[in-house]
Short mmCIF file of C-alpha atoms in Angstrom, two decimals:
data_model
loop_
_atom_site.label_atom_id
_atom_site.label_comp_id
_atom_site.label_asym_id
_atom_site.label_seq_id
_atom_site.Cartn_x
_atom_site.Cartn_y
_atom_site.Cartn_z
CA MET O 1 6.83 -31.42 -15.23
CA GLN O 2 9.89 -29.79 -16.78
CA HIS O 3 11.98 -32.96 -16.40
CA SER O 4 9.11 -35.08 -17.78
CA ARG O 5 8.78 -32.98 -20.95
CA LEU O 6 12.53 -33.00 -21.57
CA TRP O 7 12.68 -36.77 -21.10
CA ARG O 8 9.85 -37.26 -23.63
CA ALA O 9 11.57 -34.97 -26.13
CA THR O 10 14.76 -37.01 -25.76
CA ALA O 11 12.84 -40.25 -26.32
CA LEU O 12 11.25 -38.84 -29.46
CA ILE O 13 14.66 -37.84 -30.84
CA ALA O 14 16.02 -41.35 -30.29
CA ALA O 15 13.06 -42.82 -32.14
CA VAL O 16 13.45 -40.66 -35.25
CA GLY O 17 17.27 -40.88 -35.05
CA GLY O 18 18.32 -37.50 -36.49
CA LEU O 19 19.76 -34.12 -35.52
CA ALA O 20 17.00 -32.36 -37.40
CA GLY O 21 14.55 -33.91 -34.97
CA LEU O 22 16.65 -32.58 -32.08
CA GLY O 23 16.42 -29.02 -33.30
CA THR O 24 12.67 -29.18 -33.92
CA ALA O 25 11.85 -30.71 -30.55
CA ALA O 26 14.05 -28.25 -28.64
CA SER O 27 12.42 -25.28 -30.36
CA ALA O 28 8.96 -26.56 -29.51
CA ALA O 29 9.90 -26.96 -25.84
CA ALA O 30 11.26 -23.41 -25.69
CA ALA O 31 8.08 -22.00 -27.22
CA ALA O 32 5.97 -23.83 -24.68
CA SER O 33 8.00 -22.39 -21.80
CA PRO O 34 8.59 -18.65 -22.35
CA ALA O 35 11.23 -16.90 -20.25
CA ALA O 36 10.01 -15.90 -16.80
CA VAL O 37 9.24 -12.21 -16.35
CA THR O 38 10.93 -10.57 -13.37
CA VAL O 39 10.38 -7.06 -12.04
CA THR O 40 12.52 -4.94 -9.71
CA ILE O 41 11.31 -1.88 -7.82
CA ALA O 42 12.85 0.98 -5.86
CA ALA O 43 11.62 4.30 -4.47
CA THR O 44 13.84 7.39 -4.28
CA SER O 45 13.34 11.06 -3.43
CA ALA O 46 15.25 14.32 -3.05
CA VAL O 47 15.09 13.95 0.75
CA PRO O 48 17.96 12.05 2.44
CA ARG O 49 16.92 8.57 3.57
CA VAL O 50 16.15 8.04 7.24
CA SER O 51 17.25 4.64 8.57
CA GLY O 52 17.15 3.40 4.98
CA HIS O 53 13.57 4.56 4.40
CA THR O 54 12.48 6.75 1.48
CA LEU O 55 10.89 9.98 2.73
CA VAL O 56 9.01 12.94 1.24
CA VAL O 57 7.81 16.18 2.84
CA PHE O 58 4.08 16.91 2.82
CA MET O 59 3.57 20.12 0.78
CA GLY O 60 7.35 20.50 0.81
CA PRO O 61 9.26 22.79 -1.58
CA ARG O 62 11.51 22.00 -4.56
CA LYS O 63 10.23 18.52 -5.30
CA THR O 64 10.79 17.31 -1.73
CA ASN O 65 7.08 16.39 -1.73
CA MET O 66 7.44 13.72 -4.41
CA ALA O 67 9.24 10.44 -4.97
CA THR O 68 10.07 8.30 -7.98
CA VAL O 69 9.11 4.63 -8.14
CA HIS O 70 11.28 2.94 -10.74
CA GLY O 71 12.73 -0.39 -11.75
CA LYS O 72 13.54 -2.84 -14.52
CA VAL O 73 11.55 -5.58 -16.24
CA THR O 74 13.28 -8.61 -17.74
CA GLY O 75 11.68 -11.26 -19.91
CA ALA O 76 8.81 -9.04 -21.13
CA ALA O 77 8.19 -7.88 -24.70
CA ALA O 78 7.81 -4.43 -26.20
CA GLY O 79 4.16 -3.43 -25.92
CA ASP O 80 3.64 -5.14 -22.55
CA THR O 81 2.18 -2.88 -19.87
CA VAL O 82 3.61 -2.02 -16.46
CA THR O 83 0.89 -0.98 -14.01
CA LEU O 84 1.70 0.93 -10.83
CA LEU O 85 -0.36 -0.20 -7.84
CA ARG O 86 -0.74 1.70 -4.56
CA GLU O 87 -1.95 0.74 -1.12
CA SER O 88 -2.72 3.94 0.80
CA PHE O 89 -2.36 4.18 4.57
CA GLY O 90 -5.23 2.36 6.23
CA GLY O 91 -6.08 0.48 3.04
CA THR O 92 -6.47 -3.26 2.70
CA GLY O 93 -5.29 -3.82 -0.86
CA PHE O 94 -3.51 -2.42 -3.89
CA THR O 95 -5.23 -0.36 -6.60
CA GLY O 96 -3.87 0.50 -10.03
CA ILE O 97 -3.10 4.22 -10.42
CA ALA O 98 -0.84 4.55 -13.51
CA HIS O 99 0.39 2.64 -16.56
CA HIS O 100 3.55 2.52 -18.66
CA GLU O 101 3.99 0.71 -21.97
CA LEU O 102 7.31 -1.02 -22.42
CA ARG O 103 9.16 -0.22 -25.62
CA ALA O 104 12.74 -1.02 -26.56
CA ALA O 105 13.93 -0.14 -23.06
CA SER O 106 12.81 -2.41 -20.25
CA THR O 107 12.86 0.24 -17.52
CA TYR O 108 9.92 2.10 -16.02
CA SER O 109 9.50 5.17 -13.83
CA PHE O 110 6.53 6.79 -12.07
CA ALA O 111 6.37 10.05 -10.10
CA VAL O 112 4.29 9.75 -6.92
CA LYS O 113 3.20 12.30 -4.33
CA PRO O 114 1.73 10.54 -1.29
CA SER O 115 0.17 12.56 1.53
CA ARG O 116 0.68 9.73 4.05
CA ARG O 117 2.69 6.54 4.10
CA ALA O 118 2.02 4.58 0.91
CA ARG O 119 3.10 1.18 -0.39
CA TYR O 120 3.75 0.63 -4.11
CA GLN O 121 4.01 -2.40 -6.37
CA VAL O 122 4.07 -2.93 -10.14
CA GLN O 123 2.58 -5.68 -12.31
CA VAL O 124 3.34 -6.59 -15.91
CA THR O 125 0.61 -7.66 -18.32
CA GLY O 126 0.56 -8.51 -22.00
CA SER O 127 -0.83 -10.94 -24.59
CA ASP O 128 2.37 -12.99 -24.27
CA ILE O 129 2.08 -13.30 -20.47
CA PRO O 130 -0.49 -15.93 -19.52
CA GLY O 131 -1.88 -16.51 -16.05
CA THR O 132 -1.24 -14.32 -13.01
CA PRO O 133 0.60 -11.09 -13.94
CA PRO O 134 4.21 -11.04 -12.66
CA ALA O 135 4.58 -8.54 -9.79
CA SER O 136 7.45 -6.75 -8.13
CA PRO O 137 8.20 -6.65 -4.40
CA VAL O 138 6.70 -3.75 -2.43
CA ALA O 139 8.38 -0.34 -2.01
CA THR O 140 7.22 2.05 0.72
CA VAL O 141 7.35 5.85 0.75
CA TYR O 142 6.99 7.67 4.09
CA VAL O 143 5.79 11.23 4.67
CA THR O 144 6.92 13.84 7.20
CA PRO O 145 5.17 17.17 7.97
CA HIS O 146 6.42 20.39 6.44
CA GLY O 147 7.67 22.87 9.02
CA SER O 148 8.97 26.40 8.66
CA VAL O 149 10.32 28.67 11.38
CA THR O 150 10.04 32.43 11.89
CA GLY O 151 10.89 34.67 14.81
CA GLY O 152 13.71 36.16 16.84
CA ARG O 153 17.17 34.79 16.22
CA HIS O 154 19.17 37.37 18.24
CA CYS O 155 19.79 37.87 21.94
CA GLY O 156 19.95 40.92 24.23
CA ARG O 157 21.97 41.34 27.42
CA PRO O 158 22.02 40.25 30.17
CA VAL O 159 19.19 37.82 29.34
CA CYS O 160 18.73 36.25 25.94
CA ARG O 161 15.09 35.58 25.05
CA ILE O 162 14.27 33.63 21.93
CA LYS O 163 10.78 33.44 20.49
CA LEU O 164 10.16 31.21 17.51
CA LYS O 165 7.01 30.36 15.59
CA VAL O 166 6.85 26.94 13.95
CA TRP O 167 4.35 26.64 11.09
CA VAL O 168 3.40 23.02 10.52
CA LYS O 169 1.55 21.58 7.52
CA VAL O 170 0.05 18.08 7.73
CA PRO O 171 -2.68 16.21 5.80
CA ALA O 172 -6.13 17.16 7.04
CA VAL O 173 -6.89 13.53 7.94
CA ALA O 174 -3.85 13.51 10.26
CA TYR O 175 -4.37 17.00 11.69
CA ARG O 176 -5.92 15.99 15.01
CA ALA O 177 -3.23 13.42 15.86
CA GLU O 178 -0.33 15.64 14.82
CA ALA O 179 -1.63 18.80 16.51
CA ALA O 180 -2.10 16.92 19.80
CA LYS O 181 1.52 15.73 20.02
CA HIS O 182 3.88 16.81 22.78
CA TRP O 183 6.76 19.07 21.75
CA TYR O 184 10.25 18.22 22.97
CA LEU O 185 12.45 21.31 23.22
CA TYR O 186 16.25 21.31 23.21
CA SER O 187 18.91 23.96 23.71
CA ARG O 188 22.53 24.55 24.65
CA LEU O 189 24.42 27.72 25.54
CA LYS O 190 28.19 28.14 25.43
CA LEU O 191 29.89 31.13 27.09
CA ALA O 192 33.42 32.57 26.84
CA ALA O 193 35.01 35.47 28.66
CA HIS O 194 36.80 37.27 25.83
CA ARG O 195 35.70 35.72 22.57
CA LYS O 196 32.79 34.12 20.81
CA PRO O 197 32.94 30.38 21.55
CA ALA O 198 32.44 27.56 19.08
CA PRO O 199 28.77 26.63 18.61
CA PRO O 200 27.38 23.75 20.70
CA THR O 201 27.63 20.32 19.11
CA VAL O 202 25.05 18.65 21.36
CA LEU O 203 21.74 19.88 22.78
CA ARG O 204 20.02 18.97 26.03
CA LEU O 205 16.32 18.51 26.65
CA ASN O 206 15.12 21.83 28.09
CA THR O 207 12.24 21.43 30.54
CA HIS O 208 12.07 25.20 31.17
CA ALA O 209 11.46 26.21 27.57
CA THR O 210 7.79 26.37 26.58
CA ALA O 211 5.57 25.50 23.64
CA SER O 212 2.25 27.30 23.27
CA ARG O 213 -1.10 25.77 22.48
CA ARG O 214 -1.59 25.04 18.81
CA VAL O 215 -3.33 27.70 16.78
CA LYS O 216 -5.22 26.26 13.84
CA LEU O 217 -4.81 28.21 10.63
CA HIS O 218 -6.32 25.78 8.12
CA GLY O 219 -7.53 22.21 8.08
CA TYR O 220 -3.96 21.26 7.18
CA GLU O 221 -1.88 23.84 9.10
CA PHE O 222 -1.23 25.03 12.65
CA VAL O 223 1.35 27.23 14.36
CA VAL O 224 3.13 26.78 17.70
CA THR O 225 5.15 29.44 19.55
CA LEU O 226 8.33 28.29 21.29
CA ARG O 227 10.16 30.31 23.94
CA PHE O 228 13.69 29.85 25.27
CA LYS O 229 15.63 31.98 27.76
CA PHE O 230 19.36 32.14 28.59
CA ARG O 231 21.43 34.38 30.90
CA VAL O 232 24.47 35.51 28.95
CA GLY O 233 25.64 38.53 30.99
CA ASN O 234 28.62 40.23 29.32
CA HIS O 235 30.17 37.03 28.01
CA GLY O 236 30.70 36.01 24.47
CA TYR O 237 28.16 33.35 23.63
CA ARG O 238 26.77 30.90 21.10
CA TRP O 239 23.42 29.10 21.39
CA ARG O 240 21.48 26.53 19.49
CA VAL O 241 17.95 25.26 19.93
CA GLY O 242 16.04 22.30 18.55
CA PHE O 243 12.55 20.86 18.74
CA CYS O 244 10.57 17.84 17.60
CA THR O 245 7.49 15.68 18.01
CA ARG O 246 7.65 11.90 18.00
CA ASP O 247 6.69 9.89 14.93
CA ALA O 248 3.65 7.64 15.13
CA VAL O 249 3.43 6.36 11.56
CA GLY O 250 1.36 3.37 12.62
CA THR O 251 -1.29 5.68 14.08
CA ASP O 252 -1.74 8.41 11.48
CA GLY O 253 0.55 7.51 8.58
CA ILE O 254 2.97 10.38 9.25
CA GLY O 255 6.64 9.87 10.04
CA VAL O 256 9.16 7.06 9.78
CA PRO O 257 9.16 3.71 11.62
CA GLY O 258 11.26 3.47 14.75
CA HIS O 259 12.60 5.95 17.28
CA HIS O 260 14.77 8.76 15.95
CA ALA O 261 16.10 10.48 19.08
CA CYS O 262 13.12 12.76 19.74
CA GLY O 263 12.60 12.77 23.52
CA ASN O 264 16.15 11.69 24.34
CA LYS O 265 17.93 13.69 27.05
CA TRP O 266 20.75 14.62 24.66
CA ILE O 267 20.78 14.94 20.87
CA SER O 268 23.37 15.89 18.30
CA ALA O 269 23.06 19.50 17.15
CA SER O 270 23.77 18.39 13.60
CA ARG O 271 21.25 15.55 13.49
CA ALA O 272 19.27 15.84 10.27
CA TYR O 273 16.08 14.09 11.40
CA LEU O 274 14.25 13.89 14.74
CA GLY O 275 11.12 11.88 15.20
#
């Protein structure tokens, strides 16, 4: 259709035989075909990305529980509206949750705080945009539980006993699945005869350490007690421990897609995310 209209405009110009006709016809064609509206989208948060995925912490501190969905609109006019759409975990479609009116700047930004994995998209509407509203691609924000640790961090001689309590906060709708997960416990001890050794850089799966039954504190929180034991004698020593449960984002909407070392025989002591 575009080639057909241009050909007809050219034929009309030849018939009237003047440059004035060329300008008029070209302007009319441009008005009939407004510039296409395009929309970009991205999601970012204060939490480091995991395998390229944007992540927030459920009930996390210092804005770690929220993300920003942002992007740029080209081809739209001031006064057009950008609508943020969300598809919650388990949902079957997108629903509008927020709006932003474009002004001189063509950028938009929305703060979001999902409790489980959520997918976001934006649409642009306005009196100058006929037909189906232009839409962005989809951006996904993933959610991990909030965990805090209390308990003994020092050892006695000749046996070092470590008792930690892990307080876990998860959405109430995901409580049953998360509380039922198996805990993988890791540790490593380094000894030296006359000095304190360097800390371990890798940890090994410890099948002798124990995790207690979950104790429910609220509909969104439980606590687990972890126990580790090392024989240090009179040596200098350094120890590190680690723990995790495996992600199952497709089951309960918590975690990140893929396998992230949890359950492996060995893990890096400096690994930032296990799941």
